[in-house]
Amino acid sequence: RIVLISSRRSFCSIFSVLPYRDCTQVGDMKLDGGRQCHSAGVCLKEIIGLEGVELGADGKTVSYTQFLFPTNALGTRRNTIDSTSSFSQFRNASHRSLSLGRANSTQGSIDAGSDLGDFVEYDPNLLDDPQWPCGKHKRVLIFPSYMTTVIDYVKPSDLKKDMNETFKEKFPHIKLTLSKIRSLKREMRKLAQEECGFEEPTVAMAFVYFEKLALKGKLNKQNRKLCAGACVLLAAKIGSDLRKHEVKHLIDKLEEKFRLNRRELIAFEFPVLVALEFALHLPEHEVMPHYRRLVQNS
């Protein structure tokens, strides 16, 4: 049930949305103990669960109002300027209190470090920092008139190991190594640009979504490819005007490239949306660094 209310709290409309289910898929799915399961007997929640993301079970309602900030639909009128500014201050204060409340309420069920990224502003240059690979093999020499840096030669395998160890020490709540995160990003770019023909801004948005999930500690070995595929799918829908056959082609490529089940991928799209707090429209300062790197490397 969806209720629409304007910024002046006047009622607009109310309606219900029924989930679509293909009649050919009804026989493939079954209910086991009140939860929807695959025909193989493995529960969908266990396959694609994102830690710390609450979706709700059958008969349970979960509110995501803390993620949804209403736009000022009547902001052009002069008599709403004062109310809009006061509402903006109230919105920021309530968002901070809700964030702290979510952190306190989830400490008993998930790791304390899994929501660390909620309180740290996202840095688009953090995971792509070129200083990561040579952190332990770099020597800075400071002289009276100049400063120079000497990077020792080291085997690529040792360099990769040292990089992942340094990354793990700095971000213990992230369950994937830095090399694996970068490898998944290369696969996302290759699929989106070379095989599906998307432009750099769309790929940059997918990178931002994926890195935010990583920094929040939502990724693990089991769901990393589902997260990568869902991020590409969300970025393509937001950044491009896709038609039905283009969406089908993208899902086919994601299924082939990442070796995913399309039902799991489509079902995983909403948990990723909740983990990103419905913030799919990104500010320019988060997307531009990724866009510049993509253009330089193309």
GROMACS .gro file of C-alpha atoms in nm:
model
  298
    1ARG     CA    1   0.000   0.000   0.000
    2ILE     CA    2   0.147   0.335  -0.107
    3VAL     CA    3   0.027   0.670   0.026
    4LEU     CA    4   0.126   0.991  -0.156
    5ILE     CA    5   0.128   1.317   0.039
    6SER     CA    6   0.252   1.654  -0.087
    7SER     CA    7   0.515   1.865   0.089
    8ARG     CA    8   0.237   2.066   0.253
    9ARG     CA    9   0.100   1.739   0.398
   10SER     CA   10  -0.209   1.744   0.182
   11PHE     CA   11  -0.340   1.405   0.071
   12CYS     CA   12  -0.282   1.312  -0.295
   13SER     CA   13  -0.370   0.947  -0.347
   14ILE     CA   14  -0.346   0.597  -0.206
   15PHE     CA   15  -0.312   0.274  -0.399
   16SER     CA   16  -0.186  -0.084  -0.371
   17VAL     CA   17   0.077  -0.260  -0.579
   18LEU     CA   18   0.046  -0.633  -0.640
   19PRO     CA   19   0.372  -0.814  -0.720
   20TYR     CA   20   0.380  -0.972  -1.065
   21ARG     CA   21   0.431  -1.347  -1.086
   22ASP     CA   22   0.453  -1.541  -1.407
   23CYS     CA   23   0.218  -1.836  -1.414
   24THR     CA   24   0.502  -2.056  -1.541
   25GLN     CA   25   0.705  -1.982  -1.229
   26VAL     CA   26   0.438  -2.069  -0.976
   27GLY     CA   27   0.516  -2.437  -0.994
   28ASP     CA   28   0.888  -2.374  -0.949
   29MET     CA   29   0.849  -2.194  -0.618
   30LYS     CA   30   0.709  -2.328  -0.295
   31LEU     CA   31   0.646  -2.209   0.058
   32ASP     CA   32   0.830  -2.379   0.340
   33GLY     CA   33   0.763  -2.264   0.694
   34GLY     CA   34   0.624  -1.928   0.583
   35ARG     CA   35   0.929  -1.842   0.372
   36GLN     CA   36   0.968  -1.859  -0.003
   37CYS     CA   37   1.220  -2.122  -0.113
   38HIS     CA   38   1.366  -2.256  -0.435
   39SER     CA   39   1.272  -2.594  -0.570
   40ALA     CA   40   1.612  -2.721  -0.459
   41GLY     CA   41   1.515  -2.659  -0.096
   42VAL     CA   42   1.756  -2.370  -0.030
   43CYS     CA   43   1.590  -2.062   0.117
   44LEU     CA   44   1.616  -1.746  -0.088
   45LYS     CA   45   1.697  -1.540   0.223
   46GLU     CA   46   2.000  -1.759   0.297
   47ILE     CA   47   2.130  -1.727  -0.058
   48ILE     CA   48   2.103  -1.353  -0.111
   49GLY     CA   49   2.087  -1.210   0.239
   50LEU     CA   50   2.261  -0.877   0.295
   51GLU     CA   51   2.384  -0.839   0.651
   52GLY     CA   52   2.204  -0.563   0.834
   53VAL     CA   53   1.934  -0.518   0.568
   54GLU     CA   54   1.583  -0.582   0.699
   55LEU     CA   55   1.324  -0.674   0.437
   56GLY     CA   56   1.052  -0.826   0.653
   57ALA     CA   57   0.886  -1.166   0.644
   58ASP     CA   58   0.534  -1.263   0.543
   59GLY     CA   59   0.282  -1.056   0.734
   60LYS     CA   60   0.547  -0.815   0.863
   61THR     CA   61   0.568  -0.453   0.754
   62VAL     CA   62   0.905  -0.274   0.737
   63SER     CA   63   0.915   0.104   0.702
   64TYR     CA   64   1.190   0.273   0.502
   65THR     CA   65   1.072   0.629   0.564
   66GLN     CA   66   1.407   0.724   0.715
   67PHE     CA   67   1.562   0.683   0.369
   68LEU     CA   68   1.295   0.872   0.174
   69PHE     CA   69   1.328   1.250   0.180
   70PRO     CA   70   1.032   1.423   0.008
   71THR     CA   71   1.104   1.681  -0.259
   72ASN     CA   72   0.961   2.029  -0.225
   73ALA     CA   73   0.692   2.007  -0.488
   74LEU     CA   74   0.551   2.349  -0.397
   75GLY     CA   75   0.884   2.521  -0.338
   76THR     CA   76   0.826   2.775  -0.615
   77ARG     CA   77   0.563   2.953  -0.410
   78ARG     CA   78   0.689   3.229  -0.185
   79ASN     CA   79   0.469   3.138   0.108
   80THR     CA   80   0.638   2.800   0.142
   81ILE     CA   81   0.998   2.922   0.174
   82ASP     CA   82   0.993   2.950   0.552
   83SER     CA   83   0.822   2.616   0.601
   84THR     CA   84   1.062   2.450   0.361
   85SER     CA   85   1.372   2.576   0.541
   86SER     CA   86   1.236   2.465   0.878
   87PHE     CA   87   1.141   2.127   0.735
   88SER     CA   88   1.494   2.087   0.593
   89GLN     CA   89   1.645   2.150   0.937
   90PHE     CA   90   1.404   1.903   1.093
   91ARG     CA   91   1.483   1.646   0.823
   92ASN     CA   92   1.858   1.665   0.885
   93ALA     CA   93   1.815   1.637   1.261
   94SER     CA   94   1.575   1.344   1.231
   95HIS     CA   95   1.806   1.165   0.986
   96ARG     CA   96   2.095   1.187   1.231
   97SER     CA   97   1.883   1.056   1.516
   98LEU     CA   98   1.745   0.772   1.302
   99SER     CA   99   2.095   0.673   1.190
  100LEU     CA  100   2.213   0.655   1.550
  101GLY     CA  101   1.900   0.464   1.646
  102ARG     CA  102   1.955   0.209   1.370
  103ALA     CA  103   2.314   0.160   1.479
  104ASN     CA  104   2.216   0.102   1.842
  105SER     CA  105   1.933  -0.134   1.753
  106THR     CA  106   2.144  -0.353   1.523
  107GLN     CA  107   2.448  -0.397   1.746
  108GLY     CA  108   2.301  -0.707   1.899
  109SER     CA  109   2.229  -0.881   1.568
  110ILE     CA  110   2.520  -0.788   1.343
  111ASP     CA  111   2.886  -0.702   1.380
  112ALA     CA  112   2.961  -0.360   1.522
  113GLY     CA  113   3.183  -0.276   1.228
  114SER     CA  114   2.936  -0.371   0.958
  115ASP     CA  115   2.762  -0.032   0.968
  116LEU     CA  116   3.083   0.167   1.002
  117GLY     CA  117   3.036   0.314   0.658
  118ASP     CA  118   2.707   0.478   0.763
  119PHE     CA  119   2.895   0.737   0.967
  120VAL     CA  120   3.185   0.804   0.730
  121GLU     CA  121   3.142   1.021   0.424
  122TYR     CA  122   3.204   0.829   0.105
  123ASP     CA  123   3.542   0.899  -0.060
  124PRO     CA  124   3.551   0.803  -0.431
  125ASN     CA  125   3.933   0.799  -0.429
  126LEU     CA  126   3.975   0.565  -0.134
  127LEU     CA  127   3.963   0.220  -0.295
  128ASP     CA  128   4.131   0.345  -0.616
  129ASP     CA  129   4.418   0.514  -0.433
  130PRO     CA  130   4.740   0.434  -0.626
  131GLN     CA  131   4.934   0.439  -0.298
  132TRP     CA  132   4.769   0.116  -0.180
  133PRO     CA  133   4.994  -0.127  -0.373
  134CYS     CA  134   5.324   0.028  -0.264
  135GLY     CA  135   5.249   0.129   0.093
  136LYS     CA  136   5.511  -0.094   0.257
  137HIS     CA  137   5.760  -0.070  -0.029
  138LYS     CA  138   5.775   0.306  -0.058
  139ARG     CA  139   6.049   0.521   0.090
  140VAL     CA  140   6.023   0.899   0.105
  141LEU     CA  141   6.353   1.094   0.108
  142ILE     CA  142   6.336   1.453   0.223
  143PHE     CA  143   6.622   1.686   0.130
  144PRO     CA  144   6.670   2.057   0.201
  145SER     CA  145   6.548   2.166  -0.142
  146TYR     CA  146   6.333   1.880  -0.267
  147MET     CA  147   6.158   1.556  -0.172
  148THR     CA  148   6.168   1.228  -0.366
  149THR     CA  149   6.002   0.889  -0.341
  150VAL     CA  150   6.173   0.555  -0.402
  151ILE     CA  151   5.957   0.246  -0.466
  152ASP     CA  152   6.141  -0.084  -0.435
  153TYR     CA  153   6.086  -0.361  -0.685
  154VAL     CA  154   5.884  -0.650  -0.547
  155LYS     CA  155   5.718  -0.956  -0.695
  156PRO     CA  156   5.355  -0.899  -0.801
  157SER     CA  157   5.234  -1.180  -0.574
  158ASP     CA  158   5.410  -1.031  -0.270
  159LEU     CA  159   5.283  -0.686  -0.362
  160LYS     CA  160   4.926  -0.814  -0.382
  161LYS     CA  161   4.960  -0.991  -0.046
  162ASP     CA  162   5.099  -0.684   0.130
  163MET     CA  163   4.831  -0.464  -0.022
  164ASN     CA  164   4.550  -0.690   0.101
  165GLU     CA  165   4.704  -0.715   0.448
  166THR     CA  166   4.732  -0.337   0.476
  167PHE     CA  167   4.375  -0.297   0.354
  168LYS     CA  168   4.249  -0.553   0.607
  169GLU     CA  169   4.423  -0.372   0.892
  170LYS     CA  170   4.263  -0.042   0.796
  171PHE     CA  171   3.916  -0.181   0.722
  172PRO     CA  172   3.863  -0.493   0.937
  173HIS     CA  173   3.484  -0.483   0.882
  174ILE     CA  174   3.518  -0.538   0.504
  175LYS     CA  175   3.502  -0.910   0.429
  176LEU     CA  176   3.656  -0.892   0.079
  177THR     CA  177   4.015  -0.818  -0.012
  178LEU     CA  178   4.101  -0.502  -0.205
  179SER     CA  179   4.230  -0.706  -0.499
  180LYS     CA  180   3.897  -0.891  -0.522
  181ILE     CA  181   3.701  -0.565  -0.509
  182ARG     CA  182   3.910  -0.418  -0.791
  183SER     CA  183   3.879  -0.739  -0.993
  184LEU     CA  184   3.499  -0.727  -0.967
  185LYS     CA  185   3.501  -0.363  -1.076
  186ARG     CA  186   3.703  -0.455  -1.386
  187GLU     CA  187   3.449  -0.724  -1.470
  188MET     CA  188   3.164  -0.477  -1.419
  189ARG     CA  189   3.327  -0.227  -1.653
  190LYS     CA  190   3.401  -0.483  -1.921
  191LEU     CA  191   3.045  -0.613  -1.916
  192ALA     CA  192   2.877  -0.272  -1.909
  193GLN     CA  193   3.095  -0.097  -2.168
  194GLU     CA  194   3.220  -0.362  -2.408
  195GLU     CA  195   2.932  -0.609  -2.407
  196CYS     CA  196   2.631  -0.384  -2.337
  197GLY     CA  197   2.750  -0.050  -2.477
  198PHE     CA  198   2.686   0.168  -2.172
  199GLU     CA  199   2.876   0.495  -2.139
  200GLU     CA  200   3.125   0.594  -1.869
  201PRO     CA  201   2.879   0.784  -1.643
  202THR     CA  202   2.665   0.472  -1.602
  203VAL     CA  203   2.969   0.261  -1.514
  204ALA     CA  204   3.087   0.528  -1.270
  205MET     CA  205   2.750   0.519  -1.092
  206ALA     CA  206   2.770   0.139  -1.065
  207PHE     CA  207   3.119   0.174  -0.913
  208VAL     CA  208   2.988   0.418  -0.651
  209TYR     CA  209   2.704   0.182  -0.554
  210PHE     CA  210   2.940  -0.114  -0.530
  211GLU     CA  211   3.205   0.069  -0.326
  212LYS     CA  212   2.944   0.202  -0.085
  213LEU     CA  213   2.823  -0.153  -0.021
  214ALA     CA  214   3.182  -0.265   0.032
  215LEU     CA  215   3.268   0.017   0.271
  216LYS     CA  216   2.951  -0.051   0.471
  217GLY     CA  217   3.058  -0.413   0.517
  218LYS     CA  218   2.762  -0.554   0.323
  219LEU     CA  219   2.968  -0.765   0.081
  220ASN     CA  220   3.094  -1.115   0.142
  221LYS     CA  221   3.222  -1.406  -0.061
  222GLN     CA  222   2.872  -1.546  -0.121
  223ASN     CA  223   2.691  -1.233  -0.241
  224ARG     CA  224   2.971  -1.034  -0.409
  225LYS     CA  225   2.868  -1.120  -0.766
  226LEU     CA  226   2.499  -1.066  -0.694
  227CYS     CA  227   2.586  -0.724  -0.551
  228ALA     CA  228   2.800  -0.638  -0.854
  229GLY     CA  229   2.526  -0.743  -1.095
  230ALA     CA  230   2.256  -0.557  -0.902
  231CYS     CA  231   2.469  -0.239  -0.896
  232VAL     CA  232   2.515  -0.252  -1.274
  233LEU     CA  233   2.143  -0.314  -1.322
  234LEU     CA  234   2.043  -0.023  -1.097
  235ALA     CA  235   2.294   0.214  -1.257
  236ALA     CA  236   2.171   0.121  -1.604
  237LYS     CA  237   1.810   0.190  -1.508
  238ILE     CA  238   1.895   0.525  -1.347
  239GLY     CA  239   2.152   0.646  -1.601
  240SER     CA  240   1.994   0.522  -1.924
  241ASP     CA  241   1.650   0.509  -2.080
  242LEU     CA  242   1.631   0.134  -2.122
  243ARG     CA  243   1.366  -0.049  -2.318
  244LYS     CA  244   1.234  -0.393  -2.244
  245HIS     CA  245   1.467  -0.579  -2.481
  246GLU     CA  246   1.768  -0.381  -2.353
  247VAL     CA  247   1.692  -0.477  -1.994
  248LYS     CA  248   1.658  -0.841  -2.100
  249HIS     CA  249   1.991  -0.824  -2.286
  250LEU     CA  250   2.163  -0.676  -1.977
  251ILE     CA  251   2.022  -0.944  -1.747
  252ASP     CA  252   2.130  -1.214  -1.994
  253LYS     CA  253   2.485  -1.076  -1.998
  254LEU     CA  254   2.495  -1.050  -1.617
  255GLU     CA  255   2.371  -1.406  -1.589
  256GLU     CA  256   2.638  -1.526  -1.833
  257LYS     CA  257   2.931  -1.315  -1.709
  258PHE     CA  258   2.885  -1.355  -1.334
  259ARG     CA  259   2.729  -1.704  -1.358
  260LEU     CA  260   2.415  -1.597  -1.171
  261ASN     CA  261   2.057  -1.714  -1.161
  262ARG     CA  262   1.837  -1.440  -1.303
  263ARG     CA  263   1.568  -1.496  -1.042
  264GLU     CA  264   1.820  -1.444  -0.763
  265LEU     CA  265   1.960  -1.136  -0.941
  266ILE     CA  266   1.618  -0.975  -0.982
  267ALA     CA  267   1.523  -1.062  -0.624
  268PHE     CA  268   1.852  -0.915  -0.500
  269GLU     CA  269   1.789  -0.576  -0.661
  270PHE     CA  270   1.562  -0.450  -0.381
  271PRO     CA  271   1.789  -0.557  -0.089
  272VAL     CA  272   2.073  -0.366  -0.255
  273LEU     CA  273   1.841  -0.066  -0.295
  274VAL     CA  274   1.762  -0.079   0.077
  275ALA     CA  275   2.132  -0.116   0.167
  276LEU     CA  276   2.205   0.196  -0.037
  277GLU     CA  277   1.927   0.376   0.154
  278PHE     CA  278   1.744   0.445  -0.176
  279ALA     CA  279   2.010   0.706  -0.264
  280LEU     CA  280   2.055   0.624  -0.632
  281HIS     CA  281   2.080   0.984  -0.753
  282LEU     CA  282   2.443   1.065  -0.675
  283PRO     CA  283   2.613   1.404  -0.630
  284GLU     CA  284   2.869   1.507  -0.885
  285HIS     CA  285   3.168   1.490  -0.650
  286GLU     CA  286   3.108   1.115  -0.596
  287VAL     CA  287   3.079   1.022  -0.964
  288MET     CA  288   3.334   1.250  -1.135
  289PRO     CA  289   3.655   1.086  -0.999
  290HIS     CA  290   3.541   0.746  -1.131
  291TYR     CA  291   3.437   0.904  -1.460
  292ARG     CA  292   3.778   1.068  -1.509
  293ARG     CA  293   3.962   0.743  -1.444
  294LEU     CA  294   3.735   0.557  -1.688
  295VAL     CA  295   3.795   0.816  -1.958
  296GLN     CA  296   4.171   0.815  -1.904
  297ASN     CA  297   4.191   0.435  -1.923
  298SER     CA  298   3.963   0.399  -2.225
   0.00000   0.00000   0.00000
